[in-house]
Amino acid sequence: MTIRVLLADDQALLRATFRILIDTVEDMTVIAEAADGQEAVDLALVHRPDVVIMDIRMPNVDGVAATAEICARPELSQTHVLILTTFEDDENVAKALRAGASGFLGKGVSPDILLSSIRTVAAGEALLSPAATRTLITRFLTTPDTDDFRPLPDAIKVLTDREREVTVLAAHGRSNDEIANKLVVSPLTVRSHIQRAMTKLNARDRAQLVVIAYQSGLVKPHPHN
């Protein structure tokens, strides 16, 4: 199956570079390019891409607002947003994650990492580097001072004890295999718990599950996570 990618960046040269790279591999293709956030939303509605590579800072409508719009559209529920940023601890990255982005990358990533990241996000997995995620969690995700912050203690109560346990470990950055080893269960069982927790909490993907876990207070930030 070919992964269909929409590029959203106001720098034409960067879009051209990414297009050349992506189109060189057999399992993905660039279906459209956008120069600002509004164009990204409009093209996403037309083309229904699997992944949108979204720059944060763009004229007119920025990447955060565009991400929120795309992730709020039911008809784009299968479209995943991958944020490109110059600074991994940017508050706007946290806002984009709250809005529904599946992860983020620095603009200086290697070609191999970019391609593997697109595949990861297209598969519905979160792309959150542990160090950068820790910074985001500590500085932004747990700070209830923005309009889009929503405490969710009641929602967390719908999870079973095991689903809560698995969600906590996922929020600490553990992979399915690592969680399985710790709980002495199979990775498939872990994946099932994660999927059920995502469904119950209306999380688009694993990244959103992590955000909800911290914003709800289920998980507390800790410097040694």
PDB file of C-alpha atoms in Angstrom:
ATOM      1  CA  MET A   1       0.000   0.000   0.000  1.00  0.00           C
ATOM      2  CA  THR A   2       1.364   3.415  -0.996  1.00  0.00           C
ATOM      3  CA  ILE A   3       1.446   6.097   1.713  1.00  0.00           C
ATOM      4  CA  ARG A   4      -0.024   9.313   0.324  1.00  0.00           C
ATOM      5  CA  VAL A   5       1.732  12.430   1.631  1.00  0.00           C
ATOM      6  CA  LEU A   6       0.724  16.098   1.629  1.00  0.00           C
ATOM      7  CA  LEU A   7       3.556  18.610   2.123  1.00  0.00           C
ATOM      8  CA  ALA A   8       2.702  21.885   3.879  1.00  0.00           C
ATOM      9  CA  ASP A   9       5.534  24.415   4.119  1.00  0.00           C
ATOM     10  CA  ASP A  10       5.889  27.997   2.927  1.00  0.00           C
ATOM     11  CA  GLN A  11       9.423  27.312   1.657  1.00  0.00           C
ATOM     12  CA  ALA A  12       9.145  26.036  -1.921  1.00  0.00           C
ATOM     13  CA  LEU A  13      12.712  24.753  -1.928  1.00  0.00           C
ATOM     14  CA  LEU A  14      12.119  22.631   1.165  1.00  0.00           C
ATOM     15  CA  ARG A  15       8.916  21.208  -0.314  1.00  0.00           C
ATOM     16  CA  ALA A  16      10.766  20.353  -3.526  1.00  0.00           C
ATOM     17  CA  THR A  17      13.545  18.643  -1.574  1.00  0.00           C
ATOM     18  CA  PHE A  18      11.067  16.561   0.433  1.00  0.00           C
ATOM     19  CA  ARG A  19       9.108  15.671  -2.690  1.00  0.00           C
ATOM     20  CA  ILE A  20      12.218  14.400  -4.464  1.00  0.00           C
ATOM     21  CA  LEU A  21      13.168  12.306  -1.432  1.00  0.00           C
ATOM     22  CA  ILE A  22       9.709  10.862  -0.838  1.00  0.00           C
ATOM     23  CA  ASP A  23       9.083  10.071  -4.485  1.00  0.00           C
ATOM     24  CA  THR A  24      12.307   8.037  -4.665  1.00  0.00           C
ATOM     25  CA  VAL A  25      10.874   5.277  -2.463  1.00  0.00           C
ATOM     26  CA  GLU A  26       8.300   2.782  -3.664  1.00  0.00           C
ATOM     27  CA  ASP A  27       5.936   2.804  -0.701  1.00  0.00           C
ATOM     28  CA  MET A  28       5.029   6.508  -0.605  1.00  0.00           C
ATOM     29  CA  THR A  29       4.211   9.411  -2.883  1.00  0.00           C
ATOM     30  CA  VAL A  30       3.569  13.155  -2.592  1.00  0.00           C
ATOM     31  CA  ILE A  31       0.032  13.893  -3.746  1.00  0.00           C
ATOM     32  CA  ALA A  32      -0.072  17.666  -3.148  1.00  0.00           C
ATOM     33  CA  GLU A  33       1.823  20.655  -1.774  1.00  0.00           C
ATOM     34  CA  ALA A  34       0.543  23.585   0.299  1.00  0.00           C
ATOM     35  CA  ALA A  35       2.243  26.921   0.982  1.00  0.00           C
ATOM     36  CA  ASP A  36       0.171  27.808   4.056  1.00  0.00           C
ATOM     37  CA  GLY A  37      -2.135  26.248   6.610  1.00  0.00           C
ATOM     38  CA  GLN A  38      -5.422  27.050   4.892  1.00  0.00           C
ATOM     39  CA  GLU A  39      -4.218  25.528   1.665  1.00  0.00           C
ATOM     40  CA  ALA A  40      -3.124  22.456   3.632  1.00  0.00           C
ATOM     41  CA  VAL A  41      -6.632  22.049   5.062  1.00  0.00           C
ATOM     42  CA  ASP A  42      -8.277  22.557   1.671  1.00  0.00           C
ATOM     43  CA  LEU A  43      -5.981  20.086  -0.074  1.00  0.00           C
ATOM     44  CA  ALA A  44      -6.362  17.540   2.721  1.00  0.00           C
ATOM     45  CA  LEU A  45     -10.131  17.630   2.265  1.00  0.00           C
ATOM     46  CA  VAL A  46      -9.723  17.072  -1.477  1.00  0.00           C
ATOM     47  CA  HIS A  47      -7.017  14.406  -1.451  1.00  0.00           C
ATOM     48  CA  ARG A  48      -7.488  12.667   1.949  1.00  0.00           C
ATOM     49  CA  PRO A  49      -3.747  12.038   2.487  1.00  0.00           C
ATOM     50  CA  ASP A  50      -2.449   9.426   4.894  1.00  0.00           C
ATOM     51  CA  VAL A  51       0.151  11.839   6.292  1.00  0.00           C
ATOM     52  CA  VAL A  52       0.453  15.627   6.293  1.00  0.00           C
ATOM     53  CA  ILE A  53       3.971  16.932   6.888  1.00  0.00           C
ATOM     54  CA  MET A  54       3.135  20.263   8.501  1.00  0.00           C
ATOM     55  CA  ASP A  55       5.437  23.198   9.134  1.00  0.00           C
ATOM     56  CA  ILE A  56       4.433  25.210  12.200  1.00  0.00           C
ATOM     57  CA  ARG A  57       5.339  28.694  11.050  1.00  0.00           C
ATOM     58  CA  MET A  58       3.514  29.612   7.853  1.00  0.00           C
ATOM     59  CA  PRO A  59       1.784  32.815   6.683  1.00  0.00           C
ATOM     60  CA  ASN A  60      -1.966  33.391   6.983  1.00  0.00           C
ATOM     61  CA  VAL A  61      -3.079  30.195   8.770  1.00  0.00           C
ATOM     62  CA  ASP A  62      -0.209  28.608  10.698  1.00  0.00           C
ATOM     63  CA  GLY A  63       0.515  24.928  11.168  1.00  0.00           C
ATOM     64  CA  VAL A  64      -1.058  24.720  14.623  1.00  0.00           C
ATOM     65  CA  ALA A  65      -4.410  26.084  13.445  1.00  0.00           C
ATOM     66  CA  ALA A  66      -4.289  23.907  10.327  1.00  0.00           C
ATOM     67  CA  THR A  67      -3.539  20.817  12.415  1.00  0.00           C
ATOM     68  CA  ALA A  68      -6.489  21.569  14.693  1.00  0.00           C
ATOM     69  CA  GLU A  69      -8.781  21.971  11.684  1.00  0.00           C
ATOM     70  CA  ILE A  70      -7.630  18.772  10.009  1.00  0.00           C
ATOM     71  CA  CYS A  71      -7.846  16.700  13.196  1.00  0.00           C
ATOM     72  CA  ALA A  72     -11.318  18.046  13.995  1.00  0.00           C
ATOM     73  CA  ARG A  73     -12.741  16.875  10.661  1.00  0.00           C
ATOM     74  CA  PRO A  74     -14.445  13.448  10.898  1.00  0.00           C
ATOM     75  CA  GLU A  75     -13.819  12.833   7.199  1.00  0.00           C
ATOM     76  CA  LEU A  76     -10.070  13.194   7.858  1.00  0.00           C
ATOM     77  CA  SER A  77      -9.964  10.758  10.766  1.00  0.00           C
ATOM     78  CA  GLN A  78      -7.466   8.578   8.891  1.00  0.00           C
ATOM     79  CA  THR A  79      -5.142  11.501   8.120  1.00  0.00           C
ATOM     80  CA  HIS A  80      -2.171  11.864  10.474  1.00  0.00           C
ATOM     81  CA  VAL A  81      -0.215  15.083  10.955  1.00  0.00           C
ATOM     82  CA  LEU A  82       3.551  15.081  11.392  1.00  0.00           C
ATOM     83  CA  ILE A  83       4.851  18.429  12.624  1.00  0.00           C
ATOM     84  CA  LEU A  84       8.128  19.874  11.355  1.00  0.00           C
ATOM     85  CA  THR A  85       9.815  22.288  13.703  1.00  0.00           C
ATOM     86  CA  THR A  86      13.098  24.086  14.187  1.00  0.00           C
ATOM     87  CA  PHE A  87      12.892  23.839  17.973  1.00  0.00           C
ATOM     88  CA  GLU A  88      11.666  20.614  19.595  1.00  0.00           C
ATOM     89  CA  ASP A  89      10.675  22.358  22.824  1.00  0.00           C
ATOM     90  CA  ASP A  90       8.598  25.016  21.090  1.00  0.00           C
ATOM     91  CA  GLU A  91       5.308  25.689  22.858  1.00  0.00           C
ATOM     92  CA  ASN A  92       3.610  25.548  19.466  1.00  0.00           C
ATOM     93  CA  VAL A  93       4.607  21.891  19.153  1.00  0.00           C
ATOM     94  CA  ALA A  94       2.745  21.177  22.377  1.00  0.00           C
ATOM     95  CA  LYS A  95      -0.269  23.063  21.046  1.00  0.00           C
ATOM     96  CA  ALA A  96      -0.141  21.029  17.840  1.00  0.00           C
ATOM     97  CA  LEU A  97       0.022  17.776  19.810  1.00  0.00           C
ATOM     98  CA  ARG A  98      -2.974  18.858  21.869  1.00  0.00           C
ATOM     99  CA  ALA A  99      -4.750  19.660  18.611  1.00  0.00           C
ATOM    100  CA  GLY A 100      -4.197  16.130  17.336  1.00  0.00           C
ATOM    101  CA  ALA A 101      -0.766  15.914  15.706  1.00  0.00           C
ATOM    102  CA  SER A 102       0.768  12.431  15.782  1.00  0.00           C
ATOM    103  CA  GLY A 103       4.310  13.605  16.420  1.00  0.00           C
ATOM    104  CA  PHE A 104       7.050  15.969  15.428  1.00  0.00           C
ATOM    105  CA  LEU A 105      10.466  16.142  13.815  1.00  0.00           C
ATOM    106  CA  GLY A 106      13.235  18.692  13.697  1.00  0.00           C
ATOM    107  CA  LYS A 107      13.841  20.165  10.244  1.00  0.00           C
ATOM    108  CA  GLY A 108      17.422  18.907  10.284  1.00  0.00           C
ATOM    109  CA  VAL A 109      16.534  15.212  10.345  1.00  0.00           C
ATOM    110  CA  SER A 110      18.301  12.792   8.031  1.00  0.00           C
ATOM    111  CA  PRO A 111      16.466  11.458   4.956  1.00  0.00           C
ATOM    112  CA  ASP A 112      16.228   7.959   6.453  1.00  0.00           C
ATOM    113  CA  ILE A 113      14.667   9.250   9.661  1.00  0.00           C
ATOM    114  CA  LEU A 114      12.154  11.360   7.741  1.00  0.00           C
ATOM    115  CA  LEU A 115      11.039   8.390   5.655  1.00  0.00           C
ATOM    116  CA  SER A 116      10.813   6.027   8.620  1.00  0.00           C
ATOM    117  CA  SER A 117       8.892   8.683  10.554  1.00  0.00           C
ATOM    118  CA  ILE A 118       6.324   8.998   7.782  1.00  0.00           C
ATOM    119  CA  ARG A 119       5.842   5.218   7.877  1.00  0.00           C
ATOM    120  CA  THR A 120       5.487   5.264  11.679  1.00  0.00           C
ATOM    121  CA  VAL A 121       2.851   7.993  11.668  1.00  0.00           C
ATOM    122  CA  ALA A 122       0.964   6.451   8.744  1.00  0.00           C
ATOM    123  CA  ALA A 123       0.658   3.249  10.784  1.00  0.00           C
ATOM    124  CA  GLY A 124      -1.081   5.183  13.563  1.00  0.00           C
ATOM    125  CA  GLU A 125       1.851   5.143  15.962  1.00  0.00           C
ATOM    126  CA  ALA A 126       3.140   8.178  17.848  1.00  0.00           C
ATOM    127  CA  LEU A 127       6.382   9.813  16.856  1.00  0.00           C
ATOM    128  CA  LEU A 128       7.641  11.368  20.075  1.00  0.00           C
ATOM    129  CA  SER A 129      11.346  11.272  20.817  1.00  0.00           C
ATOM    130  CA  PRO A 130      11.791  10.563  24.560  1.00  0.00           C
ATOM    131  CA  ALA A 131      14.034  13.546  25.331  1.00  0.00           C
ATOM    132  CA  ALA A 132      11.947  16.066  23.430  1.00  0.00           C
ATOM    133  CA  THR A 133       8.706  14.610  24.762  1.00  0.00           C
ATOM    134  CA  ARG A 134       9.976  14.914  28.321  1.00  0.00           C
ATOM    135  CA  THR A 135      10.684  18.602  27.714  1.00  0.00           C
ATOM    136  CA  LEU A 136       7.252  19.149  26.210  1.00  0.00           C
ATOM    137  CA  ILE A 137       5.518  17.358  29.061  1.00  0.00           C
ATOM    138  CA  THR A 138       7.414  19.250  31.728  1.00  0.00           C
ATOM    139  CA  ARG A 139       7.035  22.670  30.172  1.00  0.00           C
ATOM    140  CA  PHE A 140       3.747  22.667  28.320  1.00  0.00           C
ATOM    141  CA  LEU A 141       1.490  19.627  28.252  1.00  0.00           C
ATOM    142  CA  THR A 142       0.819  19.687  31.986  1.00  0.00           C
ATOM    143  CA  THR A 143       0.256  23.444  32.225  1.00  0.00           C
ATOM    144  CA  PRO A 144      -3.468  24.245  32.370  1.00  0.00           C
ATOM    145  CA  ASP A 145      -3.168  27.803  31.121  1.00  0.00           C
ATOM    146  CA  THR A 146      -4.352  27.506  27.531  1.00  0.00           C
ATOM    147  CA  ASP A 147      -7.819  27.489  26.037  1.00  0.00           C
ATOM    148  CA  ASP A 148      -7.445  23.986  24.693  1.00  0.00           C
ATOM    149  CA  PHE A 149      -6.611  22.393  28.045  1.00  0.00           C
ATOM    150  CA  ARG A 150      -9.326  20.013  29.184  1.00  0.00           C
ATOM    151  CA  PRO A 151      -8.981  18.072  32.451  1.00  0.00           C
ATOM    152  CA  LEU A 152     -10.349  14.571  31.915  1.00  0.00           C
ATOM    153  CA  PRO A 153     -10.483  12.757  35.270  1.00  0.00           C
ATOM    154  CA  ASP A 154     -13.977  11.366  34.594  1.00  0.00           C
ATOM    155  CA  ALA A 155     -12.920   9.995  31.226  1.00  0.00           C
ATOM    156  CA  ILE A 156      -9.951   8.226  32.783  1.00  0.00           C
ATOM    157  CA  LYS A 157     -12.333   6.414  35.126  1.00  0.00           C
ATOM    158  CA  VAL A 158     -13.784   4.447  32.200  1.00  0.00           C
ATOM    159  CA  LEU A 159     -10.472   2.627  31.758  1.00  0.00           C
ATOM    160  CA  THR A 160      -9.920  -0.721  33.412  1.00  0.00           C
ATOM    161  CA  ASP A 161      -7.034  -1.079  35.853  1.00  0.00           C
ATOM    162  CA  ARG A 162      -4.910  -2.808  33.218  1.00  0.00           C
ATOM    163  CA  GLU A 163      -5.753  -0.204  30.573  1.00  0.00           C
ATOM    164  CA  ARG A 164      -4.692   2.540  32.975  1.00  0.00           C
ATOM    165  CA  GLU A 165      -1.488   0.665  33.766  1.00  0.00           C
ATOM    166  CA  VAL A 166      -0.644   0.264  30.086  1.00  0.00           C
ATOM    167  CA  THR A 167      -1.522   3.903  29.351  1.00  0.00           C
ATOM    168  CA  VAL A 168       0.805   5.101  32.108  1.00  0.00           C
ATOM    169  CA  LEU A 169       3.685   3.046  30.741  1.00  0.00           C
ATOM    170  CA  ALA A 170       2.987   4.295  27.211  1.00  0.00           C
ATOM    171  CA  ALA A 171       3.001   7.862  28.521  1.00  0.00           C
ATOM    172  CA  HIS A 172       6.438   7.210  29.996  1.00  0.00           C
ATOM    173  CA  GLY A 173       7.659   6.425  26.504  1.00  0.00           C
ATOM    174  CA  ARG A 174       7.697   2.626  26.769  1.00  0.00           C
ATOM    175  CA  SER A 175       7.227   0.628  23.565  1.00  0.00           C
ATOM    176  CA  ASN A 176       4.695  -2.186  23.309  1.00  0.00           C
ATOM    177  CA  ASP A 177       7.486  -4.755  23.652  1.00  0.00           C
ATOM    178  CA  GLU A 178       8.852  -3.025  26.766  1.00  0.00           C
ATOM    179  CA  ILE A 179       5.395  -2.846  28.328  1.00  0.00           C
ATOM    180  CA  ALA A 180       4.801  -6.507  27.492  1.00  0.00           C
ATOM    181  CA  ASN A 181       8.065  -7.517  29.194  1.00  0.00           C
ATOM    182  CA  LYS A 182       7.248  -5.507  32.298  1.00  0.00           C
ATOM    183  CA  LEU A 183       3.701  -6.848  32.630  1.00  0.00           C
ATOM    184  CA  VAL A 184       4.561 -10.375  31.445  1.00  0.00           C
ATOM    185  CA  VAL A 185       1.997 -10.377  28.665  1.00  0.00           C
ATOM    186  CA  SER A 186       2.259 -10.521  24.874  1.00  0.00           C
ATOM    187  CA  PRO A 187       2.868  -7.377  22.759  1.00  0.00           C
ATOM    188  CA  LEU A 188      -0.443  -8.147  21.019  1.00  0.00           C
ATOM    189  CA  THR A 189      -2.233  -7.963  24.368  1.00  0.00           C
ATOM    190  CA  VAL A 190      -0.568  -4.616  25.075  1.00  0.00           C
ATOM    191  CA  ARG A 191      -1.629  -3.317  21.675  1.00  0.00           C
ATOM    192  CA  SER A 192      -5.211  -4.384  22.390  1.00  0.00           C
ATOM    193  CA  HIS A 193      -5.208  -2.508  25.709  1.00  0.00           C
ATOM    194  CA  ILE A 194      -3.763   0.582  24.021  1.00  0.00           C
ATOM    195  CA  GLN A 195      -6.392   0.446  21.290  1.00  0.00           C
ATOM    196  CA  ARG A 196      -9.232   0.094  23.797  1.00  0.00           C
ATOM    197  CA  ALA A 197      -7.905   2.980  25.877  1.00  0.00           C
ATOM    198  CA  MET A 198      -7.643   5.144  22.757  1.00  0.00           C
ATOM    199  CA  THR A 199     -11.219   4.286  21.796  1.00  0.00           C
ATOM    200  CA  LYS A 200     -12.601   5.027  25.260  1.00  0.00           C
ATOM    201  CA  LEU A 201     -10.739   8.343  25.509  1.00  0.00           C
ATOM    202  CA  ASN A 202     -11.451   9.336  21.907  1.00  0.00           C
ATOM    203  CA  ALA A 203      -7.727   9.591  21.164  1.00  0.00           C
ATOM    204  CA  ARG A 204      -6.796   9.652  17.482  1.00  0.00           C
ATOM    205  CA  ASP A 205      -3.561   7.779  18.108  1.00  0.00           C
ATOM    206  CA  ARG A 206      -0.902   6.971  20.675  1.00  0.00           C
ATOM    207  CA  ALA A 207       0.368  10.564  20.754  1.00  0.00           C
ATOM    208  CA  GLN A 208      -3.064  11.815  21.803  1.00  0.00           C
ATOM    209  CA  LEU A 209      -3.274   9.089  24.433  1.00  0.00           C
ATOM    210  CA  VAL A 210      -0.014  10.366  25.927  1.00  0.00           C
ATOM    211  CA  VAL A 211      -1.273  13.951  25.946  1.00  0.00           C
ATOM    212  CA  ILE A 212      -4.526  12.928  27.650  1.00  0.00           C
ATOM    213  CA  ALA A 213      -2.666  10.846  30.244  1.00  0.00           C
ATOM    214  CA  TYR A 214      -0.664  13.867  31.383  1.00  0.00           C
ATOM    215  CA  GLN A 215      -3.388  16.489  31.053  1.00  0.00           C
ATOM    216  CA  SER A 216      -5.822  14.381  33.043  1.00  0.00           C
ATOM    217  CA  GLY A 217      -3.375  13.856  35.885  1.00  0.00           C
ATOM    218  CA  LEU A 218      -3.233  10.091  35.349  1.00  0.00           C
ATOM    219  CA  VAL A 219       0.515  10.509  34.903  1.00  0.00           C
ATOM    220  CA  LYS A 220       2.678  13.073  36.676  1.00  0.00           C
ATOM    221  CA  PRO A 221       5.803  14.455  34.990  1.00  0.00           C
ATOM    222  CA  HIS A 222       8.964  13.125  36.561  1.00  0.00           C
ATOM    223  CA  PRO A 223      12.529  14.087  35.599  1.00  0.00           C
ATOM    224  CA  HIS A 224      13.654  10.477  35.458  1.00  0.00           C
ATOM    225  CA  ASN A 225      10.880   9.072  33.250  1.00  0.00           C
TER     226      ASN A 225
END
